[in-house]
Amino acid sequence: MNVRTEIIAVGSELLLGQIVNSNAQFLSSQLADLGMNVYYHTVVGDNSARLEQAIKIAQDRSNVIIFTGGLGPTKDDLTKETISRTIGKELVFDQEALEYIEQYFVQTKRIMSENNKKQALVLDGANILKNDYGMAPGMALEVDGTIYMLLPGPPKEMKPMFQNYGRTYFQNQLGFQEKITSRVLRYFGIGESQLETDIQDIIDEQVNPTVAPLAGDGEVTLRLTAKHVDENIANQLLNDLEQKINARVGEFFYGYEQTTLAKELTKLLVEKGKTISAAESLTGGMFSEQITALDGASQFLKGSIVCYTNEMKAQVLNVSIDTLAKFGAVSEQCAKEMAEQIRKLAKSDIGISFTGVAGPKPHEGQPVGTVFIGIATQGHETQVYKFHFAGTRNGIRVRTVKYGCHYLVKLLTEIE
């Protein structure tokens, strides 16, 4: 069976932006693990006519349709009723679910209103998916070659229901399938267009595994995906492809999956047994905030100073007044002294500094986006990196911090 899966999330709160559709993300990951292709995500409000229309569209293009939400006791919980009418299956009471609901109200010494019985209604002939953390059961059935699965909306109910019962249903119904195995490679310091150009022939030739470039927040990620009945073989296919890609762009590779440059930096600081301190001007403490947000920061971060004004740079950090007068705060010379002085002051192995113009106006004759990052290490010449960033004030600050982490990762990687 060529599985074409669609996930339909029901709930006006999703369309209003009141909650995030995390259910679809969870289900897509779970279904990929089963080897089931998800082609569409649909969100529809609590409206029977629009839901019916969404179901009919899904029937034309998908043969597995999974619904989340709309199984509760209130009038706007209309998923079951709409599906019942659309596919021609009556709703009947599931006795076990009804007894469970009634017993719940007895135990909690509450009066059960009549509409709570609605939660025990299921599509006639459906396989019941037990709700271990709520009242409304889920269900699944096949009608005219299409599988319909109904799951509750609250993630605390939906996730265990699918993991404990939904997965088993699909495994039994669809039989053994190829497993989809994915891997995310993360790159920094190279643009999406350049990376794509460097591996264009690999992208053009892809069959299995496949490679998909994604960009965001000044970084580029590649998602590699392999299909095989044997997970070990799928992983070997990914290993071979990763090696081929990184033979060309490996100098920009820094990690896997959901890691960040800050996380990789902290791992290396611990691994190498090095300490660091920071002097921040335009970043306003953003670098230090990212580092201290991670566990174990006290092992390697000696301290930081937000020295936003020239007075603070001179009086607290001991940057030379002559340097500030001759070259200005936004200069290579200032960045160099800031990095060296914070390292001495904190007695750390590494000192890093950030100074520049985030905007919205030029400063000291320097255009918006001019940034200097200094890195001082004991026994080595201080390095200063100059950049010209474009974008918003916050975007410039975010990219500055990422580049600081990037150069520190490169430095620490080279240390024995």
XYZ file of C-alpha atoms in Angstrom:
416
model
C 0.000 0.000 0.000
C 1.360 3.414 -0.999
C 0.663 5.311 2.201
C -0.312 8.950 1.759
C -1.022 10.416 5.179
C -2.773 13.636 6.096
C -3.083 15.082 9.598
C -6.132 17.246 10.277
C -6.016 19.261 13.493
C -9.427 20.494 14.628
C -9.766 23.557 16.844
C -10.379 27.259 16.390
C -7.777 27.990 19.072
C -5.121 26.755 16.637
C -6.235 29.185 13.947
C -6.365 32.042 16.446
C -2.791 31.391 17.476
C -3.777 30.699 21.067
C -1.908 27.384 21.067
C 0.762 25.825 18.859
C -0.056 22.728 16.803
C 2.531 20.540 18.515
C 0.391 17.453 17.893
C 1.109 17.521 14.156
C 4.843 17.758 14.759
C 4.737 14.833 17.174
C 2.635 12.663 14.878
C 4.775 13.401 11.825
C 7.857 12.242 13.716
C 6.111 9.104 14.956
C 4.719 8.250 11.527
C 8.092 8.758 9.858
C 9.510 6.236 12.300
C 6.862 3.783 11.082
C 7.770 4.444 7.456
C 4.542 6.315 6.721
C 4.740 9.322 4.402
C 2.988 12.469 5.677
C 2.052 14.655 2.709
C -0.308 17.221 4.239
C -1.010 19.082 7.480
C -4.432 20.719 7.673
C -5.900 22.906 10.422
C -9.620 23.630 10.545
C -11.724 25.462 13.109
C -14.681 24.201 15.119
C -17.064 24.418 12.192
C -18.842 21.348 10.854
C -19.206 22.574 7.262
C -15.549 23.524 6.932
C -14.428 20.296 8.584
C -16.571 18.279 6.172
C -14.983 20.139 3.272
C -11.505 19.413 4.666
C -12.365 15.719 4.961
C -13.534 15.530 1.339
C -10.351 17.234 0.131
C -8.290 14.788 2.181
C -10.195 11.797 0.792
C -9.183 12.789 -2.737
C -5.456 12.910 -1.994
C -4.765 10.749 1.081
C -5.517 7.186 2.154
C -4.679 7.664 5.842
C -6.366 10.597 7.580
C -5.558 11.300 11.221
C -7.655 13.767 13.224
C -6.681 15.437 16.493
C -9.139 17.342 18.672
C -12.888 17.726 18.868
C -13.700 14.560 20.830
C -14.836 16.296 24.040
C -18.288 16.869 25.566
C -19.078 20.425 24.434
C -21.056 21.653 21.409
C -17.934 22.767 19.563
C -16.472 19.254 19.848
C -17.879 18.053 16.546
C -15.175 15.881 14.972
C -16.898 12.524 15.472
C -20.285 13.768 14.347
C -18.905 15.351 11.179
C -16.837 12.299 10.231
C -19.813 10.035 10.951
C -21.978 11.994 8.548
C -19.259 12.290 5.890
C -18.253 8.624 5.715
C -21.678 7.145 6.445
C -20.874 5.419 9.742
C -23.219 5.687 12.739
C -22.070 6.703 16.193
C -22.657 4.140 18.921
C -21.796 4.073 22.601
C -18.669 2.219 23.639
C -19.817 0.590 26.838
C -16.387 0.341 28.423
C -15.715 4.041 27.840
C -19.161 4.994 29.141
C -18.658 2.994 32.332
C -15.240 4.553 32.830
C -16.683 8.060 32.526
C -19.534 7.303 34.917
C -17.134 5.787 37.445
C -14.876 8.820 37.238
C -17.709 11.109 38.359
C -18.661 8.721 41.149
C -15.101 8.653 42.474
C -14.722 12.423 42.308
C -18.167 12.884 43.886
C -19.337 15.114 41.077
C -22.625 15.107 39.189
C -22.183 13.965 35.608
C -23.997 16.175 33.108
C -25.678 14.420 30.183
C -23.284 15.830 27.602
C -20.375 13.912 29.150
C -21.849 10.706 27.731
C -21.059 12.118 24.298
C -17.399 11.348 24.914
C -18.168 7.620 24.858
C -19.610 7.745 21.336
C -17.505 5.965 18.705
C -17.868 5.190 15.013
C -19.622 1.874 14.495
C -17.108 -0.890 13.785
C -14.070 1.137 14.812
C -11.067 -0.212 16.686
C -11.090 1.560 20.053
C -7.917 3.296 21.231
C -7.985 3.479 25.014
C -7.528 6.852 26.689
C -5.349 6.231 29.753
C -5.177 9.924 30.681
C -8.634 11.255 29.839
C -12.227 10.299 29.108
C -12.798 10.314 25.358
C -11.435 7.186 23.641
C -9.731 7.385 20.277
C -10.688 5.146 17.372
C -9.548 3.913 13.989
C -11.313 2.214 11.099
C -10.936 1.626 7.391
C -13.716 2.619 5.004
C -13.460 2.166 1.223
C -9.676 1.902 1.301
C -9.100 4.916 3.531
C -8.015 4.649 7.159
C -9.496 7.190 9.571
C -7.922 7.652 13.006
C -9.418 9.982 15.612
C -7.270 11.152 18.518
C -7.977 13.609 21.366
C -6.594 17.136 21.214
C -4.800 17.520 24.586
C -1.198 16.364 24.034
C -1.094 14.649 27.439
C -3.890 12.361 26.179
C -3.012 12.153 22.496
C 0.682 11.277 22.746
C 0.419 8.216 25.021
C -2.678 7.037 23.131
C -0.840 7.046 19.841
C 2.359 5.557 21.243
C 0.575 2.794 23.136
C -2.258 1.959 20.742
C -2.143 3.995 17.518
C 1.273 2.749 16.426
C 0.235 -0.856 16.992
C -2.905 -0.359 14.914
C -0.922 0.924 11.934
C 1.689 -1.790 12.271
C -1.031 -4.453 12.205
C -3.122 -2.792 9.522
C -0.378 -1.829 7.101
C 2.107 -4.607 7.723
C 5.861 -4.223 7.864
C 7.136 -1.107 6.132
C 10.423 0.535 5.337
C 11.735 2.593 8.214
C 12.470 6.248 7.570
C 15.639 7.440 9.299
C 16.584 11.125 9.323
C 19.622 13.092 10.370
C 20.069 16.864 10.592
C 23.479 18.394 9.870
C 24.086 21.964 11.042
C 26.389 24.505 9.369
C 27.480 28.038 10.173
C 29.581 30.580 8.301
C 28.289 29.635 4.865
C 25.119 30.893 3.195
C 22.345 28.606 2.030
C 22.888 29.478 -1.642
C 26.647 28.822 -1.450
C 26.228 25.519 0.370
C 23.587 24.423 -2.117
C 25.887 25.368 -5.009
C 28.744 23.376 -3.498
C 26.639 20.191 -3.298
C 24.263 20.809 -6.226
C 25.193 17.594 -8.025
C 24.510 15.587 -4.857
C 21.083 17.209 -4.550
C 20.336 16.579 -8.240
C 21.293 12.896 -7.992
C 19.426 12.176 -4.758
C 17.139 9.149 -4.640
C 17.738 7.310 -1.382
C 18.911 8.895 0.822
C 17.588 12.366 0.073
C 18.980 15.732 1.158
C 16.978 18.904 1.814
C 18.614 22.288 2.630
C 16.902 24.546 5.178
C 17.904 28.022 6.324
C 17.147 30.068 9.412
C 18.705 32.586 11.819
C 21.932 32.869 9.861
C 22.492 29.120 9.840
C 21.988 26.362 7.288
C 20.792 22.857 8.035
C 20.663 19.796 5.828
C 18.115 17.085 6.538
C 19.268 13.703 5.262
C 16.594 11.019 5.013
C 17.053 7.341 4.183
C 14.521 4.515 3.761
C 15.276 0.864 4.382
C 13.734 -2.083 6.166
C 17.005 -2.460 8.099
C 17.723 0.555 10.293
C 21.452 -0.257 10.360
C 21.623 -0.107 6.571
C 19.640 3.160 6.589
C 22.160 4.660 9.011
C 25.043 3.499 6.836
C 23.444 5.199 3.845
C 23.269 8.401 5.900
C 26.882 8.013 7.021
C 28.066 7.680 3.418
C 26.082 10.722 2.301
C 27.235 12.825 5.255
C 30.854 11.959 4.499
C 30.428 12.924 0.848
C 28.832 16.272 1.753
C 31.340 17.175 4.457
C 34.244 16.410 2.133
C 33.158 19.660 0.457
C 31.657 21.838 3.209
C 32.871 20.162 6.384
C 34.757 23.251 7.551
C 31.375 24.873 8.262
C 29.803 21.834 9.988
C 29.356 22.100 13.745
C 26.777 19.596 14.986
C 23.674 17.458 14.668
C 19.924 17.667 15.189
C 18.761 20.438 17.576
C 22.134 21.491 18.956
C 23.265 25.128 18.877
C 26.609 26.853 18.575
C 26.361 27.834 22.246
C 25.795 24.205 23.260
C 28.740 23.004 21.183
C 30.906 25.731 22.690
C 30.067 24.756 26.256
C 30.727 21.074 25.529
C 34.171 21.926 24.173
C 34.993 24.208 27.115
C 34.240 21.352 29.517
C 36.015 18.775 27.366
C 39.167 20.895 27.037
C 39.047 22.112 30.635
C 39.140 25.784 29.622
C 37.561 28.828 31.246
C 36.172 31.907 29.526
C 35.088 35.454 30.319
C 33.295 38.047 28.204
C 33.263 41.808 27.712
C 30.091 42.831 25.905
C 29.165 46.173 24.441
C 26.651 46.017 21.575
C 25.493 42.497 22.575
C 24.448 43.761 25.992
C 24.989 40.441 27.799
C 23.383 38.255 25.116
C 26.454 36.010 24.830
C 26.632 35.483 28.583
C 22.891 34.870 28.790
C 23.106 32.070 26.224
C 26.047 30.460 27.999
C 24.534 30.667 31.487
C 21.231 29.266 30.205
C 22.989 25.906 29.849
C 23.707 23.498 32.677
C 27.154 23.575 34.252
C 28.104 27.108 33.175
C 29.924 27.674 36.483
C 32.524 25.136 35.369
C 33.847 27.347 32.602
C 32.409 30.894 32.756
C 34.495 33.068 35.077
C 32.336 36.153 34.571
C 31.285 38.882 32.171
C 30.957 42.647 32.018
C 28.439 44.639 30.002
C 30.500 47.750 29.301
C 28.181 49.764 27.113
C 29.694 53.229 27.517
C 33.256 54.415 27.032
C 33.375 55.318 30.728
C 32.636 51.709 31.702
C 35.174 50.410 29.200
C 37.855 52.653 30.682
C 36.959 52.642 34.396
C 35.890 49.016 34.894
C 37.599 47.161 32.060
C 40.745 49.322 31.973
C 40.614 49.922 28.237
C 43.136 52.672 27.432
C 41.645 56.167 27.240
C 44.103 56.845 24.414
C 42.715 53.882 22.460
C 39.161 55.116 22.870
C 40.128 58.674 21.925
C 42.240 57.731 18.903
C 40.364 54.766 17.445
C 36.955 54.832 19.147
C 34.977 52.104 20.875
C 33.958 50.564 17.552
C 37.416 49.547 16.433
C 39.797 46.640 16.132
C 42.051 48.181 18.770
C 39.233 48.516 21.300
C 37.992 44.963 20.688
C 41.549 43.690 21.211
C 41.998 45.492 24.524
C 38.540 44.516 25.752
C 39.267 40.820 25.170
C 42.695 41.010 26.781
C 41.538 43.031 29.787
C 38.530 40.807 30.599
C 40.758 37.729 30.418
C 43.234 39.300 32.852
C 40.528 40.630 35.154
C 38.704 37.291 35.355
C 41.902 35.183 35.244
C 40.346 33.008 32.542
C 41.986 31.005 29.760
C 40.012 32.845 27.086
C 38.580 36.341 26.871
C 36.049 37.375 24.226
C 34.802 40.850 23.413
C 31.967 42.263 21.337
C 31.809 45.859 20.163
C 30.057 47.478 17.229
C 27.039 49.357 15.923
C 23.701 47.563 16.115
C 21.729 50.613 15.006
C 19.447 52.229 14.263
C 21.976 55.034 13.638
C 25.697 55.063 12.741
C 28.121 55.590 15.613
C 31.598 57.133 15.647
C 31.460 57.385 11.885
C 30.908 53.622 11.582
C 27.854 52.380 9.646
C 25.176 50.222 11.228
C 26.217 46.575 11.171
C 29.932 47.194 11.791
C 31.058 44.638 14.375
C 34.373 43.636 15.951
C 34.860 40.424 17.919
C 38.089 39.969 19.866
C 39.393 36.669 21.236
C 42.354 36.647 23.629
C 43.987 33.399 24.717
C 46.917 32.888 27.034
C 50.201 32.530 25.159
C 48.728 33.459 21.767
C 48.278 36.637 19.770
C 44.824 38.167 20.196
C 42.595 37.721 17.175
C 40.058 40.325 16.070
C 37.359 39.633 13.489
C 35.560 42.417 11.645
C 32.087 42.082 10.110
C 29.544 44.142 8.232
C 26.132 42.715 9.056
C 22.795 43.714 7.581
C 19.372 43.450 9.176
C 17.539 44.628 12.260
C 19.176 45.774 15.479
C 18.364 42.506 17.214
C 19.331 40.469 14.160
C 22.782 42.063 14.132
C 23.241 41.285 17.825
C 22.127 37.656 17.381
C 24.514 37.108 14.460
C 27.337 38.724 16.432
C 26.898 36.257 19.287
C 26.703 33.320 16.886
C 29.917 34.337 15.165
C 31.591 34.672 18.546
C 30.542 31.128 19.422
C 31.597 29.954 15.955
C 35.156 31.247 16.270
C 35.475 29.948 19.817
C 34.363 26.490 18.653
C 37.000 26.577 15.901
C 39.644 27.682 18.403
C 38.817 24.990 20.932
C 38.573 22.290 18.271
C 42.194 22.986 17.330
C 43.399 22.782 20.936
C 44.861 19.386 21.858
